[in-house]
Amino acid sequence: MKIKPECAICIIRQVVDAVKEITNDEKEQFRLIKNTMEVIKEVYGENAVPAWMGTVVHRHLKKISNTEDPYKNLKEKANKIALKYLDKVRELCNDNNDLERLRKKVLATIAGNVIDFGAYSTDIDIEKLIEDTLNDKLKIDNSKELLEDLKNKNIKKVLYICDNAGEIIFDRILIEEILKYNKEVVAVVKGKPILNDATLEDAKIANIDKICRVITTGSDIIGIILEECSEEFLKEFRSADLIIAKGMGNYESLTEYENEIDKPIYYILKAKCKPVAENIGVNVGDNILLKR
């Protein structure tokens, strides 16, 4: 997926948010933002991929600020919020019907994405946001196809590409469901911190390493850039029979490789911006389980 003109607003907002996490010194904030905007000018253009453009920009910001993990505090807060609601979400996902239970657990992982807002603000009713998402519909609902694939004995290995901290706590709920179908699951997180994306530390907090193998991309890529991924990741990417990719960054980047991907890939996300929503053919705010 290529960027739209309005993607400039989002990337600049991300930079401002990150800078405010890095320092309270307003003079230093101006310096970091001004310096990073020069890099945005270099990589912004009609052929840019949003996640890949963001990778270049945020790597630069980490370098010039000498800050390895600008979102560390927000990620820790998001994980704590998610753990607080984990048992409640599990309870809401209970259903005797295989298809409905799977659908609810997909929505649970999308609900985890709203925890971002709670980490930024104390004025938001996180429990209501989570329950609203769980009670919402999937605008694109390929859960029937996913269930059929999980029941397919020829599909043995599932590569599960995670998105954010906080959200990864609820990813465990869906991974546990996938494991019921006797699949080997390999979960993927970032090799180094970037934005609020999940790393090995977050996977361990979620106890995902207790139920399946966890690997990293080997890098601090937003989304996936195959050319920068580790050999370990590439081996699992090639040998997987099915891929589940969480979040907009993975959608933005992996769609660039769809002609090369010879297996089912399911995108699970909330379309949080107009460019992504238009690319998929839905409205902003819609919940998506899309098979490609």
Short mmCIF file of C-alpha atoms in Angstrom, two decimals:
data_model
loop_
_atom_site.label_atom_id
_atom_site.label_comp_id
_atom_site.label_asym_id
_atom_site.label_seq_id
_atom_site.Cartn_x
_atom_site.Cartn_y
_atom_site.Cartn_z
CA MET A 1 0.00 0.00 0.00
CA LYS A 2 1.32 3.44 -0.97
CA ILE A 3 0.80 6.62 1.04
CA LYS A 4 -1.78 9.32 0.44
CA PRO A 5 -1.04 13.06 0.75
CA GLU A 6 -2.71 13.20 4.18
CA CYS A 7 -0.27 10.60 5.57
CA ALA A 8 2.03 13.58 6.20
CA ILE A 9 -0.25 14.64 9.06
CA CYS A 10 0.04 11.26 10.77
CA ILE A 11 3.81 10.92 10.50
CA ILE A 12 4.35 14.43 11.89
CA ARG A 13 1.90 13.74 14.73
CA GLN A 14 3.81 10.54 15.55
CA VAL A 15 7.08 12.46 15.66
CA VAL A 16 5.60 15.10 17.99
CA ASP A 17 4.17 12.38 20.27
CA ALA A 18 7.51 10.56 20.39
CA VAL A 19 9.47 13.74 21.07
CA LYS A 20 7.19 14.59 24.00
CA GLU A 21 7.95 11.15 25.45
CA ILE A 22 11.68 11.72 24.97
CA THR A 23 12.03 15.13 26.65
CA ASN A 24 10.09 17.84 28.48
CA ASP A 25 12.56 20.50 27.32
CA GLU A 26 10.64 22.56 24.77
CA LYS A 27 13.79 23.88 23.11
CA GLU A 28 15.02 20.31 22.61
CA GLN A 29 11.58 19.29 21.33
CA PHE A 30 11.78 21.97 18.63
CA ARG A 31 15.28 20.81 17.67
CA LEU A 32 14.30 17.16 17.36
CA ILE A 33 11.11 17.87 15.41
CA LYS A 34 12.81 20.32 13.03
CA ASN A 35 15.69 17.90 12.39
CA THR A 36 13.34 14.96 11.80
CA MET A 37 11.15 16.96 9.41
CA GLU A 38 14.16 17.19 7.09
CA VAL A 39 14.15 13.39 6.87
CA ILE A 40 10.39 13.35 6.26
CA LYS A 41 10.97 15.67 3.29
CA GLU A 42 13.42 13.14 1.84
CA VAL A 43 11.24 10.02 2.16
CA TYR A 44 7.74 11.48 1.69
CA GLY A 45 6.33 10.96 -1.79
CA GLU A 46 3.66 9.19 -3.81
CA ASN A 47 5.65 5.93 -4.06
CA ALA A 48 6.37 5.65 -0.33
CA VAL A 49 4.89 2.87 1.81
CA PRO A 50 3.56 4.37 5.08
CA ALA A 51 5.15 1.81 7.41
CA TRP A 52 8.48 1.90 5.60
CA MET A 53 8.54 5.70 5.58
CA GLY A 54 7.78 5.64 9.30
CA THR A 55 10.65 3.23 9.91
CA VAL A 56 13.19 5.63 8.38
CA VAL A 57 11.77 8.60 10.28
CA HIS A 58 11.61 6.95 13.70
CA ARG A 59 15.03 5.37 13.36
CA HIS A 60 16.41 8.84 12.70
CA LEU A 61 14.59 10.26 15.71
CA LYS A 62 15.96 7.54 17.98
CA LYS A 63 19.47 8.23 16.69
CA ILE A 64 19.49 12.02 17.09
CA SER A 65 17.83 11.86 20.51
CA ASN A 66 20.05 9.01 21.70
CA THR A 67 16.89 7.26 22.90
CA GLU A 68 16.53 3.55 22.19
CA ASP A 69 12.87 3.24 23.23
CA PRO A 70 10.89 6.50 23.29
CA TYR A 71 7.60 4.68 23.97
CA LYS A 72 8.89 2.52 26.85
CA ASN A 73 6.68 4.08 29.52
CA LEU A 74 3.58 4.02 27.32
CA LYS A 75 4.15 0.36 26.43
CA GLU A 76 4.51 -0.58 30.09
CA LYS A 77 1.29 1.27 30.88
CA ALA A 78 -0.56 -0.38 27.97
CA ASN A 79 0.51 -3.85 29.14
CA LYS A 80 -0.72 -3.14 32.67
CA ILE A 81 -4.09 -1.94 31.37
CA ALA A 82 -4.49 -5.02 29.16
CA LEU A 83 -3.57 -7.41 31.98
CA LYS A 84 -6.18 -5.73 34.16
CA TYR A 85 -8.93 -6.57 31.66
CA LEU A 86 -7.62 -9.94 30.42
CA ASP A 87 -9.89 -12.16 32.54
CA LYS A 88 -12.93 -10.06 31.65
CA VAL A 89 -12.15 -10.32 27.94
CA ARG A 90 -11.65 -14.10 28.21
CA GLU A 91 -15.07 -14.37 29.84
CA LEU A 92 -16.73 -12.29 27.12
CA CYS A 93 -15.18 -14.52 24.43
CA ASN A 94 -16.70 -17.74 25.77
CA ASP A 95 -19.05 -19.40 23.27
CA ASN A 96 -19.90 -23.03 22.51
CA ASN A 97 -20.10 -22.31 18.79
CA ASP A 98 -16.66 -22.67 17.16
CA LEU A 99 -17.24 -19.94 14.58
CA GLU A 100 -18.72 -17.42 17.00
CA ARG A 101 -15.97 -18.07 19.55
CA LEU A 102 -13.29 -17.55 16.90
CA ARG A 103 -14.98 -14.35 15.73
CA LYS A 104 -15.12 -13.00 19.28
CA LYS A 105 -11.45 -13.77 19.86
CA VAL A 106 -10.50 -11.98 16.65
CA LEU A 107 -12.49 -8.98 17.89
CA ALA A 108 -10.72 -9.29 21.25
CA THR A 109 -7.35 -8.80 19.57
CA ILE A 110 -8.75 -5.75 17.78
CA ALA A 111 -10.14 -4.50 21.09
CA GLY A 112 -6.61 -4.67 22.44
CA ASN A 113 -5.67 -2.01 19.94
CA VAL A 114 -7.84 0.61 21.69
CA ILE A 115 -5.58 0.32 24.74
CA ASP A 116 -3.32 2.79 22.91
CA PHE A 117 -5.82 5.50 23.80
CA GLY A 118 -5.79 4.53 27.48
CA ALA A 119 -2.03 4.73 27.69
CA TYR A 120 -2.20 8.30 26.39
CA SER A 121 -5.14 9.48 28.49
CA THR A 122 -6.70 8.88 31.90
CA ASP A 123 -10.06 10.31 30.79
CA ILE A 124 -11.07 7.41 28.54
CA ASP A 125 -13.30 4.52 29.67
CA ILE A 126 -11.13 1.65 28.46
CA GLU A 127 -13.53 -1.03 29.69
CA LYS A 128 -16.34 0.50 27.63
CA LEU A 129 -14.12 0.78 24.55
CA ILE A 130 -13.14 -2.88 24.86
CA GLU A 131 -16.72 -4.06 25.39
CA ASP A 132 -17.98 -1.91 22.50
CA THR A 133 -15.40 -3.50 20.19
CA LEU A 134 -16.25 -7.03 21.36
CA ASN A 135 -19.93 -6.34 20.72
CA ASP A 136 -19.21 -4.75 17.34
CA LYS A 137 -19.24 -6.48 13.96
CA LEU A 138 -16.45 -7.31 11.56
CA LYS A 139 -17.09 -5.13 8.51
CA ILE A 140 -15.08 -7.61 6.47
CA ASP A 141 -15.62 -10.98 8.12
CA ASN A 142 -13.56 -13.87 6.79
CA SER A 143 -13.81 -15.77 10.08
CA LYS A 144 -15.62 -18.67 8.36
CA GLU A 145 -12.68 -19.02 5.95
CA LEU A 146 -10.21 -18.80 8.85
CA LEU A 147 -12.06 -21.54 10.73
CA GLU A 148 -12.01 -23.76 7.64
CA ASP A 149 -8.27 -23.17 7.27
CA LEU A 150 -7.68 -23.99 10.95
CA LYS A 151 -9.59 -27.25 10.51
CA ASN A 152 -7.59 -28.08 7.37
CA LYS A 153 -5.07 -30.77 8.32
CA ASN A 154 -2.78 -29.70 5.47
CA ILE A 155 -2.21 -26.39 7.27
CA LYS A 156 0.24 -27.24 10.02
CA LYS A 157 2.14 -24.04 10.84
CA VAL A 158 0.70 -20.58 11.51
CA LEU A 159 2.93 -17.49 11.56
CA TYR A 160 1.29 -14.92 13.85
CA ILE A 161 2.77 -11.43 13.35
CA CYS A 162 1.99 -9.26 16.39
CA ASP A 163 1.43 -5.52 16.45
CA ASN A 164 1.50 -3.42 19.62
CA ALA A 165 2.32 -3.73 23.30
CA GLY A 166 -0.88 -3.95 25.33
CA GLU A 167 -2.66 -5.49 22.38
CA ILE A 168 -0.27 -8.47 22.56
CA ILE A 169 -1.83 -9.46 25.90
CA PHE A 170 -5.10 -10.19 24.08
CA ASP A 171 -3.25 -11.86 21.18
CA ARG A 172 -2.66 -14.75 23.56
CA ILE A 173 -6.43 -15.40 23.61
CA LEU A 174 -6.52 -15.92 19.84
CA ILE A 175 -3.26 -17.90 19.76
CA GLU A 176 -4.68 -20.27 22.39
CA GLU A 177 -7.71 -20.80 20.16
CA ILE A 178 -5.52 -21.56 17.13
CA LEU A 179 -3.55 -24.10 19.17
CA LYS A 180 -6.77 -26.05 19.84
CA TYR A 181 -6.66 -27.07 16.18
CA ASN A 182 -3.25 -28.75 16.67
CA LYS A 183 -1.34 -26.09 14.77
CA GLU A 184 2.24 -25.08 15.35
CA VAL A 185 2.16 -21.35 16.05
CA VAL A 186 5.19 -19.10 15.70
CA ALA A 187 4.58 -15.61 17.09
CA VAL A 188 6.59 -12.69 15.72
CA VAL A 189 7.56 -9.47 17.51
CA LYS A 190 10.05 -6.71 16.76
CA GLY A 191 13.77 -7.31 17.26
CA LYS A 192 14.29 -3.78 18.60
CA PRO A 193 11.95 -1.06 19.92
CA ILE A 194 10.07 1.07 17.39
CA LEU A 195 6.93 3.10 18.17
CA ASN A 196 4.78 1.12 20.64
CA ASP A 197 5.28 -2.17 18.77
CA ALA A 198 5.64 -5.35 20.81
CA THR A 199 9.10 -6.78 21.49
CA LEU A 200 10.26 -10.00 23.17
CA GLU A 201 9.87 -8.31 26.54
CA ASP A 202 6.18 -7.69 25.84
CA ALA A 203 5.67 -11.25 24.56
CA LYS A 204 7.06 -12.55 27.86
CA ILE A 205 4.79 -10.24 29.87
CA ALA A 206 1.88 -11.72 27.88
CA ASN A 207 3.25 -15.24 28.56
CA ILE A 208 3.04 -16.01 24.86
CA ASP A 209 6.46 -17.65 25.11
CA LYS A 210 4.85 -20.20 27.45
CA ILE A 211 2.41 -21.45 24.79
CA CYS A 212 4.30 -21.13 21.49
CA ARG A 213 7.66 -20.25 20.00
CA VAL A 214 8.37 -16.52 19.76
CA ILE A 215 10.83 -15.06 17.27
CA THR A 216 11.66 -11.53 16.17
CA THR A 217 11.89 -9.81 12.82
CA GLY A 218 15.52 -9.20 13.71
CA SER A 219 15.07 -5.47 13.29
CA ASP A 220 13.11 -2.37 14.31
CA ILE A 221 10.97 -2.32 11.17
CA ILE A 222 7.46 -0.86 11.31
CA GLY A 223 5.44 -3.60 9.64
CA ILE A 224 7.58 -5.98 7.58
CA ILE A 225 10.44 -5.29 5.20
CA LEU A 226 11.52 -8.73 4.02
CA GLU A 227 14.86 -7.42 2.81
CA GLU A 228 15.73 -6.36 6.38
CA CYS A 229 14.36 -9.36 8.27
CA SER A 230 16.53 -11.98 9.95
CA GLU A 231 17.19 -15.39 8.40
CA GLU A 232 15.25 -16.93 11.27
CA PHE A 233 12.17 -14.88 10.40
CA LEU A 234 12.51 -15.50 6.65
CA LYS A 235 12.75 -19.25 7.25
CA GLU A 236 9.52 -19.23 9.27
CA PHE A 237 7.83 -16.87 6.80
CA ARG A 238 8.59 -19.24 3.91
CA SER A 239 7.72 -22.45 5.75
CA ALA A 240 4.45 -21.26 7.33
CA ASP A 241 1.24 -22.60 5.80
CA LEU A 242 -0.82 -19.61 6.92
CA ILE A 243 -0.01 -16.07 8.07
CA ILE A 244 -1.97 -13.87 10.46
CA ALA A 245 -0.83 -10.23 10.41
CA LYS A 246 -2.06 -7.80 13.03
CA GLY A 247 -2.50 -4.05 12.65
CA MET A 248 -2.22 -1.38 9.99
CA GLY A 249 1.57 -1.36 9.72
CA ASN A 250 1.65 -5.02 8.76
CA TYR A 251 -1.19 -4.48 6.28
CA GLU A 252 0.52 -1.46 4.71
CA SER A 253 3.79 -3.33 4.24
CA LEU A 254 2.82 -6.93 3.50
CA THR A 255 0.40 -5.90 0.75
CA GLU A 256 3.52 -4.81 -1.15
CA TYR A 257 4.60 -8.49 -1.26
CA GLU A 258 1.26 -10.13 -2.03
CA ASN A 259 2.39 -11.27 -5.48
CA GLU A 260 5.20 -13.18 -3.76
CA ILE A 261 3.15 -14.73 -0.94
CA ASP A 262 1.93 -18.20 -1.93
CA LYS A 263 -0.19 -18.97 1.15
CA PRO A 264 -3.32 -17.64 2.85
CA ILE A 265 -2.74 -14.41 4.75
CA TYR A 266 -5.28 -12.94 7.14
CA TYR A 267 -5.13 -9.27 8.12
CA ILE A 268 -6.70 -8.39 11.48
CA LEU A 269 -7.02 -4.67 12.16
CA LYS A 270 -9.16 -1.66 12.89
CA ALA A 271 -9.07 0.79 9.99
CA LYS A 272 -8.01 3.82 12.02
CA CYS A 273 -7.29 6.22 9.17
CA LYS A 274 -8.88 7.19 5.86
CA PRO A 275 -6.02 6.03 3.55
CA VAL A 276 -6.07 2.48 4.98
CA ALA A 277 -9.87 2.40 5.07
CA GLU A 278 -10.10 3.50 1.43
CA ASN A 279 -7.44 0.98 0.38
CA ILE A 280 -9.47 -1.85 1.93
CA GLY A 281 -12.83 -0.41 0.87
CA VAL A 282 -14.34 0.24 4.31
CA ASN A 283 -15.03 3.19 6.61
CA VAL A 284 -12.73 4.62 9.27
CA GLY A 285 -13.25 2.72 12.52
CA ASP A 286 -14.36 -0.54 10.89
CA ASN A 287 -13.05 -3.84 12.23
CA ILE A 288 -11.46 -6.10 9.64
CA LEU A 289 -10.65 -9.80 9.26
CA LEU A 290 -9.55 -9.97 5.64
CA LYS A 291 -8.23 -13.00 3.78
CA ARG A 292 -5.99 -12.36 0.80
#
